[in-house]
GROMACS .gro file of C-alpha atoms in nm:
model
  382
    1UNK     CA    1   1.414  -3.440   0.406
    2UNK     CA    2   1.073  -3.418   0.238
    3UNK     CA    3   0.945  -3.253   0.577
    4UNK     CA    4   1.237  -3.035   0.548
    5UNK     CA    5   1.198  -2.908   0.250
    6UNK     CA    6   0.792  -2.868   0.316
    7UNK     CA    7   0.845  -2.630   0.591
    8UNK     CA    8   1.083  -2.421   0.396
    9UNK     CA    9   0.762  -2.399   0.128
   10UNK     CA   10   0.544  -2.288   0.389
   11UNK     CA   11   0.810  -1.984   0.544
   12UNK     CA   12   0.846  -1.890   0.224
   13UNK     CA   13   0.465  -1.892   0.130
   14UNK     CA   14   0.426  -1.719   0.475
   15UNK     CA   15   0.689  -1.425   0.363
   16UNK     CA   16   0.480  -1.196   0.201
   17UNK     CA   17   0.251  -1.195   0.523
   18UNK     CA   18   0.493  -1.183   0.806
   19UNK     CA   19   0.627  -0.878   0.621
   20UNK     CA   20   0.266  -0.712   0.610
   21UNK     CA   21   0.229  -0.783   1.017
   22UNK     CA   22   0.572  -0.632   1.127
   23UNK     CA   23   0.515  -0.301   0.835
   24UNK     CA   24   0.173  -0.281   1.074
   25UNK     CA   25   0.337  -0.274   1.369
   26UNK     CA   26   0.569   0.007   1.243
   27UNK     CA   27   0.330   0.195   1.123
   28UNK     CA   28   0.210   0.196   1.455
   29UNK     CA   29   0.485   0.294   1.643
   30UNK     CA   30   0.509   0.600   1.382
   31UNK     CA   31   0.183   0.724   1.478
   32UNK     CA   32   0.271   0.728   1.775
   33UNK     CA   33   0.625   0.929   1.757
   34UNK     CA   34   0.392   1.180   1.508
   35UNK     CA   35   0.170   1.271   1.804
   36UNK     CA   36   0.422   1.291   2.086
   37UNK     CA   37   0.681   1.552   1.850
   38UNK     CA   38   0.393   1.750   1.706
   39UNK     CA   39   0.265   1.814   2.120
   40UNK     CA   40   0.649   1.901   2.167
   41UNK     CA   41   0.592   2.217   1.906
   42UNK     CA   42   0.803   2.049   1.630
   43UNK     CA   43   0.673   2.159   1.223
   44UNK     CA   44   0.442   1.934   1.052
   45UNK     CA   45   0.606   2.007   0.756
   46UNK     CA   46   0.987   1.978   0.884
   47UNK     CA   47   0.891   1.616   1.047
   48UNK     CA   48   0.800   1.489   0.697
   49UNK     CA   49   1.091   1.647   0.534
   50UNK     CA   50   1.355   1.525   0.795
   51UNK     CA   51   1.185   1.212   0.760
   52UNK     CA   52   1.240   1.171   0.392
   53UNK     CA   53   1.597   1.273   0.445
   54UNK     CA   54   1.649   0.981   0.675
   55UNK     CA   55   1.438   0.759   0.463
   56UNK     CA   56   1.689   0.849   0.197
   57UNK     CA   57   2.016   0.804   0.365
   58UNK     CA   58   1.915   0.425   0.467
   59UNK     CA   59   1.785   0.312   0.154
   60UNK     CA   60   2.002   0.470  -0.117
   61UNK     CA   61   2.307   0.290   0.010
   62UNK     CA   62   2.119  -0.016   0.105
   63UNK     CA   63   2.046  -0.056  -0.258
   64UNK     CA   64   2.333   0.041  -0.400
   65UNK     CA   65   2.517  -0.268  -0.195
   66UNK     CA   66   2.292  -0.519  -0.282
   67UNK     CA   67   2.177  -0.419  -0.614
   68UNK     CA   68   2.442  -0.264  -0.758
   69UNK     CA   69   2.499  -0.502  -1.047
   70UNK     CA   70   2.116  -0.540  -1.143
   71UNK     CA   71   1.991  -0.245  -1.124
   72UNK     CA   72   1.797  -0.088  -1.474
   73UNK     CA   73   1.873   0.214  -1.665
   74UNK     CA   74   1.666   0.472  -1.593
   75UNK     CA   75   1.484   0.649  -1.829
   76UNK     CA   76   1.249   0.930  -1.857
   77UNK     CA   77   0.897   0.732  -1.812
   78UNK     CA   78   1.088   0.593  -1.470
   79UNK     CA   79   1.185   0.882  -1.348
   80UNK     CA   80   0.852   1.079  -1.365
   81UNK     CA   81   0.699   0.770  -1.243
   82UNK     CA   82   0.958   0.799  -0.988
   83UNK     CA   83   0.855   1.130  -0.923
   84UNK     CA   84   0.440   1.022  -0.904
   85UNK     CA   85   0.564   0.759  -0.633
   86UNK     CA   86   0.754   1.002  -0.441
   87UNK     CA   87   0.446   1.237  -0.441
   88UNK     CA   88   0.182   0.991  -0.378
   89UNK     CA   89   0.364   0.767  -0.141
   90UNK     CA   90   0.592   1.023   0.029
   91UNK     CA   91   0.498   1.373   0.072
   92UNK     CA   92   0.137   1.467  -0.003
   93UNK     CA   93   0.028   1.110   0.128
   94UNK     CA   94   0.243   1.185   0.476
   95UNK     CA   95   0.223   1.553   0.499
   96UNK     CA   96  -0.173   1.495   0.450
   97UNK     CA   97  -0.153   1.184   0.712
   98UNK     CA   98   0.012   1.424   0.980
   99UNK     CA   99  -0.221   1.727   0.951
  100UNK     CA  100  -0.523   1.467   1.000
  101UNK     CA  101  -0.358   1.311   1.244
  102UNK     CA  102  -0.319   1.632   1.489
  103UNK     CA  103  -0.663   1.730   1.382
  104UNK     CA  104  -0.828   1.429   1.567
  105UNK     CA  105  -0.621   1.119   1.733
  106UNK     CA  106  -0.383   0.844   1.608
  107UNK     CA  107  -0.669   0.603   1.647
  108UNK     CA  108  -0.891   0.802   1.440
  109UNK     CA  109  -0.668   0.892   1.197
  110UNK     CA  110  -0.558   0.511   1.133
  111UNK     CA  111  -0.936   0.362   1.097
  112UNK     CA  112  -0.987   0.637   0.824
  113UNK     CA  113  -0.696   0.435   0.675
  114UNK     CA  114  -0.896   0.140   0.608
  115UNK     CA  115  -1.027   0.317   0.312
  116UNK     CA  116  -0.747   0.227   0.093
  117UNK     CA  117  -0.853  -0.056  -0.065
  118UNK     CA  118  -1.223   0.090  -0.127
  119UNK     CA  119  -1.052   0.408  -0.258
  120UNK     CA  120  -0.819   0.179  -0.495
  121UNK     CA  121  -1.073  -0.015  -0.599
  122UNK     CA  122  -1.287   0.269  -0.728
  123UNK     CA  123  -0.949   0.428  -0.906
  124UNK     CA  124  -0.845   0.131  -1.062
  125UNK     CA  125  -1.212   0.071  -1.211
  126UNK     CA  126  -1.208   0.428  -1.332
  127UNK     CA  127  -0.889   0.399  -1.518
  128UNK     CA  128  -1.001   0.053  -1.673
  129UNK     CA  129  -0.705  -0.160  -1.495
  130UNK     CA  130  -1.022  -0.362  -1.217
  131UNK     CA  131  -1.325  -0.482  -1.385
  132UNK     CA  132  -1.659  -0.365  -1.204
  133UNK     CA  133  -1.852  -0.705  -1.273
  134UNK     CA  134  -2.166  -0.604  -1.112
  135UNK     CA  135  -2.313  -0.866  -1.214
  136UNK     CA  136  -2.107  -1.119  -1.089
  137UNK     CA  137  -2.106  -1.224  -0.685
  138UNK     CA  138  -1.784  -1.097  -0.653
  139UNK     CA  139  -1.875  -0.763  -0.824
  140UNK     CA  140  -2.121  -0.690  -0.646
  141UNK     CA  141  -1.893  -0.788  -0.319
  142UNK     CA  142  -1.655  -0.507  -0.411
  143UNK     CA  143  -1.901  -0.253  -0.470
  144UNK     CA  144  -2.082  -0.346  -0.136
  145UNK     CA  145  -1.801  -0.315   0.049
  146UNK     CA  146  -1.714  -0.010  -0.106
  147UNK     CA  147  -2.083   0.136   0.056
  148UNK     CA  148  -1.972  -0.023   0.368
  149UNK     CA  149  -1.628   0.096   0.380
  150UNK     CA  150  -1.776   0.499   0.305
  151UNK     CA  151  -2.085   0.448   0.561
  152UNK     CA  152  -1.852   0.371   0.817
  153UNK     CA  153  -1.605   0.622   0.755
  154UNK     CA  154  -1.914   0.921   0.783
  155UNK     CA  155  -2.032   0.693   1.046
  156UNK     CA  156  -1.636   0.770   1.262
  157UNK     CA  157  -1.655   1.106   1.115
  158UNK     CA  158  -1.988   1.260   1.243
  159UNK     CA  159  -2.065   1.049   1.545
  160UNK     CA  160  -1.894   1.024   1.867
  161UNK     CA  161  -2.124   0.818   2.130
  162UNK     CA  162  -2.039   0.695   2.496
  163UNK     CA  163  -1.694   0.670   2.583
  164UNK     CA  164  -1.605   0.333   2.624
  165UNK     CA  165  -1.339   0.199   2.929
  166UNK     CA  166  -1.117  -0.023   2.847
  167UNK     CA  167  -0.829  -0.020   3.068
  168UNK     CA  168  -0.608   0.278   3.208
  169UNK     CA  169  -0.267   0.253   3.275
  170UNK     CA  170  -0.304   0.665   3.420
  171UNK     CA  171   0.035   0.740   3.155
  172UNK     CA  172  -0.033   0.993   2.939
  173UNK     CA  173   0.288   1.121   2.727
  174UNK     CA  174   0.077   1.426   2.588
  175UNK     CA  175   0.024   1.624   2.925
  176UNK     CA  176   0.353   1.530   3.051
  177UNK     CA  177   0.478   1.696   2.735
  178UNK     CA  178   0.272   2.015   2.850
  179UNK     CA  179  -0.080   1.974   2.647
  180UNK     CA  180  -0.355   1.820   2.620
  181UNK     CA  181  -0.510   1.745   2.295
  182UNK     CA  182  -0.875   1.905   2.250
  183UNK     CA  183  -0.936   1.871   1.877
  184UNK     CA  184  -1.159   1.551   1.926
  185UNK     CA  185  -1.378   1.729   2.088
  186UNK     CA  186  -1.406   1.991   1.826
  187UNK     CA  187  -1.680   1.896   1.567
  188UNK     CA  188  -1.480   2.132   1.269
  189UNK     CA  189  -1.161   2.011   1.329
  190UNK     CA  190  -1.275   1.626   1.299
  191UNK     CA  191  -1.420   1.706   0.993
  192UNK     CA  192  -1.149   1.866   0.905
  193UNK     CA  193  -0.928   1.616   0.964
  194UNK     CA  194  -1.180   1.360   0.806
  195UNK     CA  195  -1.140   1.530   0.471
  196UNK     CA  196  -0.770   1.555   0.495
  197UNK     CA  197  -0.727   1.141   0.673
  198UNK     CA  198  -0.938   1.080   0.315
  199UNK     CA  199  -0.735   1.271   0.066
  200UNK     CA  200  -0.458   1.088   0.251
  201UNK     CA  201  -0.602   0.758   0.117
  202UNK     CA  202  -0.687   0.831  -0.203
  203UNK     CA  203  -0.266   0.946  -0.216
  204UNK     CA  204  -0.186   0.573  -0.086
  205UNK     CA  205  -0.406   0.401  -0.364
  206UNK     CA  206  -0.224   0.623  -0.619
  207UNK     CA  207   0.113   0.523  -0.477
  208UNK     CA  208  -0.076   0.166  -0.442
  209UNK     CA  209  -0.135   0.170  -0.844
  210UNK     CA  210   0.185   0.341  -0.980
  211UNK     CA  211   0.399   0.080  -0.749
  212UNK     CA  212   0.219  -0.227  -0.948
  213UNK     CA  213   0.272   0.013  -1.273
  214UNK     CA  214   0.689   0.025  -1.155
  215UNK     CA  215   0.720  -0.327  -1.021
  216UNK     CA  216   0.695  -0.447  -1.345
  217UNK     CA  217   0.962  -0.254  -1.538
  218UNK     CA  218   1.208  -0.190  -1.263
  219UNK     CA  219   1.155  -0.497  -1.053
  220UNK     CA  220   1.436  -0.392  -0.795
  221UNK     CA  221   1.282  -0.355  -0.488
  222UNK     CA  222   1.548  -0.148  -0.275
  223UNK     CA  223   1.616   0.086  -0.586
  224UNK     CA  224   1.242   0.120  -0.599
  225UNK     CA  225   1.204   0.221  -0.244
  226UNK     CA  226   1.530   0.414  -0.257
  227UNK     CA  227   1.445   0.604  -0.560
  228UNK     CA  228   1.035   0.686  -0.368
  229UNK     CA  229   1.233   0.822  -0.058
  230UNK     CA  230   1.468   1.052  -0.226
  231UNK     CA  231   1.209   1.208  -0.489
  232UNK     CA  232   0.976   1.259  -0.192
  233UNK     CA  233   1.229   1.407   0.009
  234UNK     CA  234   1.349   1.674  -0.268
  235UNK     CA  235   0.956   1.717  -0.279
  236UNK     CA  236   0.898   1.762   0.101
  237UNK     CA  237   1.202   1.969   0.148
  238UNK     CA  238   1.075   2.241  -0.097
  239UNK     CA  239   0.755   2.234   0.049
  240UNK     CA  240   0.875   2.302   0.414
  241UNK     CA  241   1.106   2.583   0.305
  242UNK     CA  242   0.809   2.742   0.178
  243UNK     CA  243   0.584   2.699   0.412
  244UNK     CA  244   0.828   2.728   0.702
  245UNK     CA  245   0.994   3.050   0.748
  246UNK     CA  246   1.131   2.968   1.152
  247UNK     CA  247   1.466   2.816   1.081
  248UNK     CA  248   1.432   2.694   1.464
  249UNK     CA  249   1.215   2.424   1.359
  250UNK     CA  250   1.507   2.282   1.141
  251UNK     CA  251   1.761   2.208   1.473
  252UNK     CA  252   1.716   1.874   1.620
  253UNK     CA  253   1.827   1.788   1.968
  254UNK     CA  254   1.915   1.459   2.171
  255UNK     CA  255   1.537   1.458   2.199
  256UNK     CA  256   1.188   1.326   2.112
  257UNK     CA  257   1.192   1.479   1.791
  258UNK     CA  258   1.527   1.346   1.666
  259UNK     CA  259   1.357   0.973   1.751
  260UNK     CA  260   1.046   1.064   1.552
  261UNK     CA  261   1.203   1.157   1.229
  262UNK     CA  262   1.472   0.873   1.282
  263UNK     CA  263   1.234   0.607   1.366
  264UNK     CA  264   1.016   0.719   1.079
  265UNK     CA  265   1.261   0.751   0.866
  266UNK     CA  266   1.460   0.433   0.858
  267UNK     CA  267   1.200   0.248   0.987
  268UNK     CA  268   0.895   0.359   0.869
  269UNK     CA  269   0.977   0.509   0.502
  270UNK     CA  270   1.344   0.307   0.433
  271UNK     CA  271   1.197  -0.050   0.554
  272UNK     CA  272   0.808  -0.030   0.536
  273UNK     CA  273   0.836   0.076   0.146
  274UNK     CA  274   1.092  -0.213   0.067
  275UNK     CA  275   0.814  -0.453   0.198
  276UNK     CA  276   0.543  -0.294   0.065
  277UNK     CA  277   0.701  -0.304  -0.264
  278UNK     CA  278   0.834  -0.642  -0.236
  279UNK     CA  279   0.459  -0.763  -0.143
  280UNK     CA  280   0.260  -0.539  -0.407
  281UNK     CA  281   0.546  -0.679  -0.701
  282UNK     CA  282   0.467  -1.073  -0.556
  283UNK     CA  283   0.100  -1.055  -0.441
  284UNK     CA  284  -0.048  -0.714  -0.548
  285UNK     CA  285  -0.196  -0.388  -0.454
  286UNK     CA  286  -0.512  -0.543  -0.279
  287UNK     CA  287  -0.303  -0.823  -0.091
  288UNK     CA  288  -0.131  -0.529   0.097
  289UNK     CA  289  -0.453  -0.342   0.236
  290UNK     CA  290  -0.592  -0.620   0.380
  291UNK     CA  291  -0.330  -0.558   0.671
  292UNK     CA  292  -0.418  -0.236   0.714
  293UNK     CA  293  -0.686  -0.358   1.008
  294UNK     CA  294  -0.412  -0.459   1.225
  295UNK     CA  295  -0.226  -0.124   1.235
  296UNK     CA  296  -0.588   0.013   1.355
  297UNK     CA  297  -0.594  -0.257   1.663
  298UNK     CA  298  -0.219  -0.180   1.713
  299UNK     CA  299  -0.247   0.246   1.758
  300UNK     CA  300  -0.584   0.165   1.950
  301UNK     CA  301  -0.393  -0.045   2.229
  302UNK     CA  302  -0.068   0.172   2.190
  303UNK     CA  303  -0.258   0.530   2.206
  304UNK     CA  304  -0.452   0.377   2.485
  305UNK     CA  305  -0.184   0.282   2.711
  306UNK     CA  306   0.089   0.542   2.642
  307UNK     CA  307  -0.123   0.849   2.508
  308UNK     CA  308  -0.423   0.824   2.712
  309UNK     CA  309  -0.648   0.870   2.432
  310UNK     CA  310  -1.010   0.762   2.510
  311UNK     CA  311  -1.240   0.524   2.271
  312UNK     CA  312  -1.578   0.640   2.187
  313UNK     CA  313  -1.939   0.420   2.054
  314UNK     CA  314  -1.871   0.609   1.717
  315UNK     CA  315  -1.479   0.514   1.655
  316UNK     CA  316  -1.594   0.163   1.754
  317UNK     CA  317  -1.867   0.101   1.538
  318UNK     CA  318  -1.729   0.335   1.248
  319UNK     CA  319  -1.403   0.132   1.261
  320UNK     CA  320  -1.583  -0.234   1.258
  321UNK     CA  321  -1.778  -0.106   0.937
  322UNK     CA  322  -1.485   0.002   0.772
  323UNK     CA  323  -1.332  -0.312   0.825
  324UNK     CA  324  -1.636  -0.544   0.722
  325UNK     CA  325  -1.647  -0.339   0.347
  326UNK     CA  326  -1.232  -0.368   0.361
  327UNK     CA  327  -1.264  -0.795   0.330
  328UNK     CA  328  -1.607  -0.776   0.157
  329UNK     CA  329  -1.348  -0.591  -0.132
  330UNK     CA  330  -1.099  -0.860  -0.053
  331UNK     CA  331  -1.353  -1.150  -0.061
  332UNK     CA  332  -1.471  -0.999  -0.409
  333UNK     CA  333  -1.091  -0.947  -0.560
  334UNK     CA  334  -1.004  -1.305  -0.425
  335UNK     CA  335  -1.337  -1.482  -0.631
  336UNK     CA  336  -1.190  -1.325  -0.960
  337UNK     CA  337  -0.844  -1.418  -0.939
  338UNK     CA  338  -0.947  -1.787  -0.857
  339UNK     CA  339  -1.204  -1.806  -1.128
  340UNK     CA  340  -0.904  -1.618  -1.383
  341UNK     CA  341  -0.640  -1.876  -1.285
  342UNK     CA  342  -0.883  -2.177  -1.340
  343UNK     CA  343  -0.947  -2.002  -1.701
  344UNK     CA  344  -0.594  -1.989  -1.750
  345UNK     CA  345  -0.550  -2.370  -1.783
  346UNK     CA  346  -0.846  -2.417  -2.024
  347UNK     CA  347  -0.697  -2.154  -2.250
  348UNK     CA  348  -0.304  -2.317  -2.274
  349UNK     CA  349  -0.507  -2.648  -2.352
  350UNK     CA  350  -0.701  -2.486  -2.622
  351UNK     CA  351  -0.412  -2.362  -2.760
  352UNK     CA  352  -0.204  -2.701  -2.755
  353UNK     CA  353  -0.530  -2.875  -2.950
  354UNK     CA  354  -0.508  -2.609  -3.222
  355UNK     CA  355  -0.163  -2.706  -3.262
  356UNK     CA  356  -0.196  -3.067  -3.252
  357UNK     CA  357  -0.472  -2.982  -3.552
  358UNK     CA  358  -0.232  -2.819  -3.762
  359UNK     CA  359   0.045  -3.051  -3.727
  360UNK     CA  360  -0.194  -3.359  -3.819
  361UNK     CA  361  -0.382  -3.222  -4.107
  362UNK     CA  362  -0.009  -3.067  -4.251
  363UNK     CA  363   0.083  -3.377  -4.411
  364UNK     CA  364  -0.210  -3.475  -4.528
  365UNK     CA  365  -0.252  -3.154  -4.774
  366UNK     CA  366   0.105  -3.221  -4.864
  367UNK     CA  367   0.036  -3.611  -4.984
  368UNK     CA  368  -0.326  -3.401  -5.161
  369UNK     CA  369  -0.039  -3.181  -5.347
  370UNK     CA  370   0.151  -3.455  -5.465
  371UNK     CA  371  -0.124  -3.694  -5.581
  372UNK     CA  372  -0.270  -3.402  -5.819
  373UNK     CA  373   0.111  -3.319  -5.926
  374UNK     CA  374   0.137  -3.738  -6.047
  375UNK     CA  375  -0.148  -3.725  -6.224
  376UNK     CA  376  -0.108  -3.409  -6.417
  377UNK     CA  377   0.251  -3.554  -6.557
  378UNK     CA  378   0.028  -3.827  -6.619
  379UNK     CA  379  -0.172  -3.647  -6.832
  380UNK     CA  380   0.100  -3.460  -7.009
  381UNK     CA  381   0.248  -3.714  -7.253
  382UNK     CA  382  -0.089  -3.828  -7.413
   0.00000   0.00000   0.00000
């Protein structure tokens, strides 16, 4: 029973990361679908906004089953911080993602993405809610890592190097779809896409930041997710009719681009944010980026074999920097929350003493009182 009841302790300690692997591999697989329906001619824009119609089909009825009797009234300061997530996490973030990710390759694209948590960490000491601590270890850790994480990210940007063989499985979804991708190979549109990969990440740590912010007053996770999709979708949808005056682009087909804003939709937007928000309300906004590594290796293999897309010296080694300042962040975040929990103790104890003060010398002021009050009617009579 005790062993029981021990293993059950450990799945459930093991949630919050077995969520973060299979949200990697997802995120994956919609990198993937991204590249294959923007090489079949299919709007930027328009795969965004049919994905954040999907995303809101699946998730507003998901939470209204399940959370239907707990969910909070919502009030102004919820929805516009509603509205921030739905910006931050769902259209500029994505439609910014996408562009970037045409620009240059899915494995490009998703090592830029390793800036998150240097690009949260600098927002959240700017706005006062992360201590800098540069003179502490784990200060200086985070800042270092920071440098690391930015060095590597002009080191992906602005070198390419060797190509390096791997393996080749000769399949190649791109030409089979009718064309090749060039824009690697072009020096503006990588930096290009560099600048727009980055504003891409500095959307996430937003979203990142505002999800802690909403976590705590509306702690329903499916609402949450369900209220992100459908403010980004009224968002995207705006934006694409603007943008996009071919009403062609809007008609989906039995076909690769139905999949992609499917897949992405239910899968990517309606279960990805659920976990992500789950995992930022039980372990926090840092705890989530340290996965962000694995989606890299994942898109690398899956590009690779399916995509044909080549690895170069400079993707390698940019990549492996990025990485090192990710958990030098992590490493630095993970010192100060052990040192705050161990100060946590000392302060409930401090607190209990005080008490135990007070409650000893009580009496003895009262038994003072009544001593002085005896011998003043003492006095009285002479």
């Amino acid at each position: 029973m005790v062993m029981w009841e021990q293993i059950c302790n450990l799945i459930h300690g093991l949630k919050p990361v077995l969520m973060m692997v299979v949200a990697s591999a997802a995120f994956a697989g919609v990198n993937i679908f991204y590249k294959l329906a923007a090489n079949d001619g299919m709007s930027l824009r328009v795969i965004i906004a049919y994905r954040l119609i999907f995303a809101s089909a699946f998730t507003v009825p998901v939470a209204l089953l399940l959370e239907r009797n707990c969910i909070p009234k919502l009030n102004f300061k919820m929805l516009f911080l509603a509205f921030l997530s739905g910006l931050c996490g769902g259209s500029l973030c994505q439609n910014l993602f996408v562009e970037s990710l045409v620009l240059t390759s899915a494995t490009f694209t998703s090592a830029m993405f390793n800036l998150v948590p240097a690009v949260t960490f600098v927002l959240a000491t700017s706005i006062g809610s992360e201590k800098l601590g540069i003179r502490t270890r784990a200060g200086k850790a985070k800042v270092l890592g920071t440098l690391i994480g930015i060095s590597g990210a002009m080191l992906l940007t602005l070198y390419k190097g060797v190509e390096i063989k791997i393996w080749s499985t000769h399949v190649d979804l791109l030409h089979h779809a009718g064309v090749r991708h060039m824009a690697s190979s072009n020096a503006g549109k990588r930096l290009i896409g560099s600048l727009l990969a980055l504003g891409s990440c500095l959307s996430y740590a937003l979203w990142l930041i505002v999800q802690a912010k909403i976590s705590k007053e509306y702690p329903c996770q499916h609402s949450n997710a369900a209220l992100m999709c459908v403010m980004g979708a009224i968002q995207a949808v705006v934006f694409a009719l603007c943008m996009e005056k071919d009403s062609d682009q809007w008609k989906l087909g039995w076909n690769i681009r139905l999949l992609t804003v499917a897949y992405s939709g239910i899968v990517g937007s309606g279960l990805m944010v659920t976990m992500t928000s789950w995992c930022v309300h039980i372990r926090g906004p840092l705890f989530v980026s340290v996965f962000t590594p694995l989606s890299v290796v994942a898109v690398a293999v899956a590009a690779s074999l399916i995509l044909d897309e080549k690895l170069h010296l400079g993707s390698v080694l940019g990549a492996t920097l990025i990485v090192c300042g990710l958990y030098a962040v992590l490493w630095g975040k993970g010192k100060e929350m052990k040192k705050q929990s161990q100060l946590v103790p000392a302060a409930n104890t401090s607190k209990e003493s005080e008490s135990i003060e007070i409650s000893i010398t009580s009496p003895n002021e009262e038994i003072k009182e009544l001593n002085d009050r005896r011998k003043g009617d003492q006095v009285l009579p002479n």
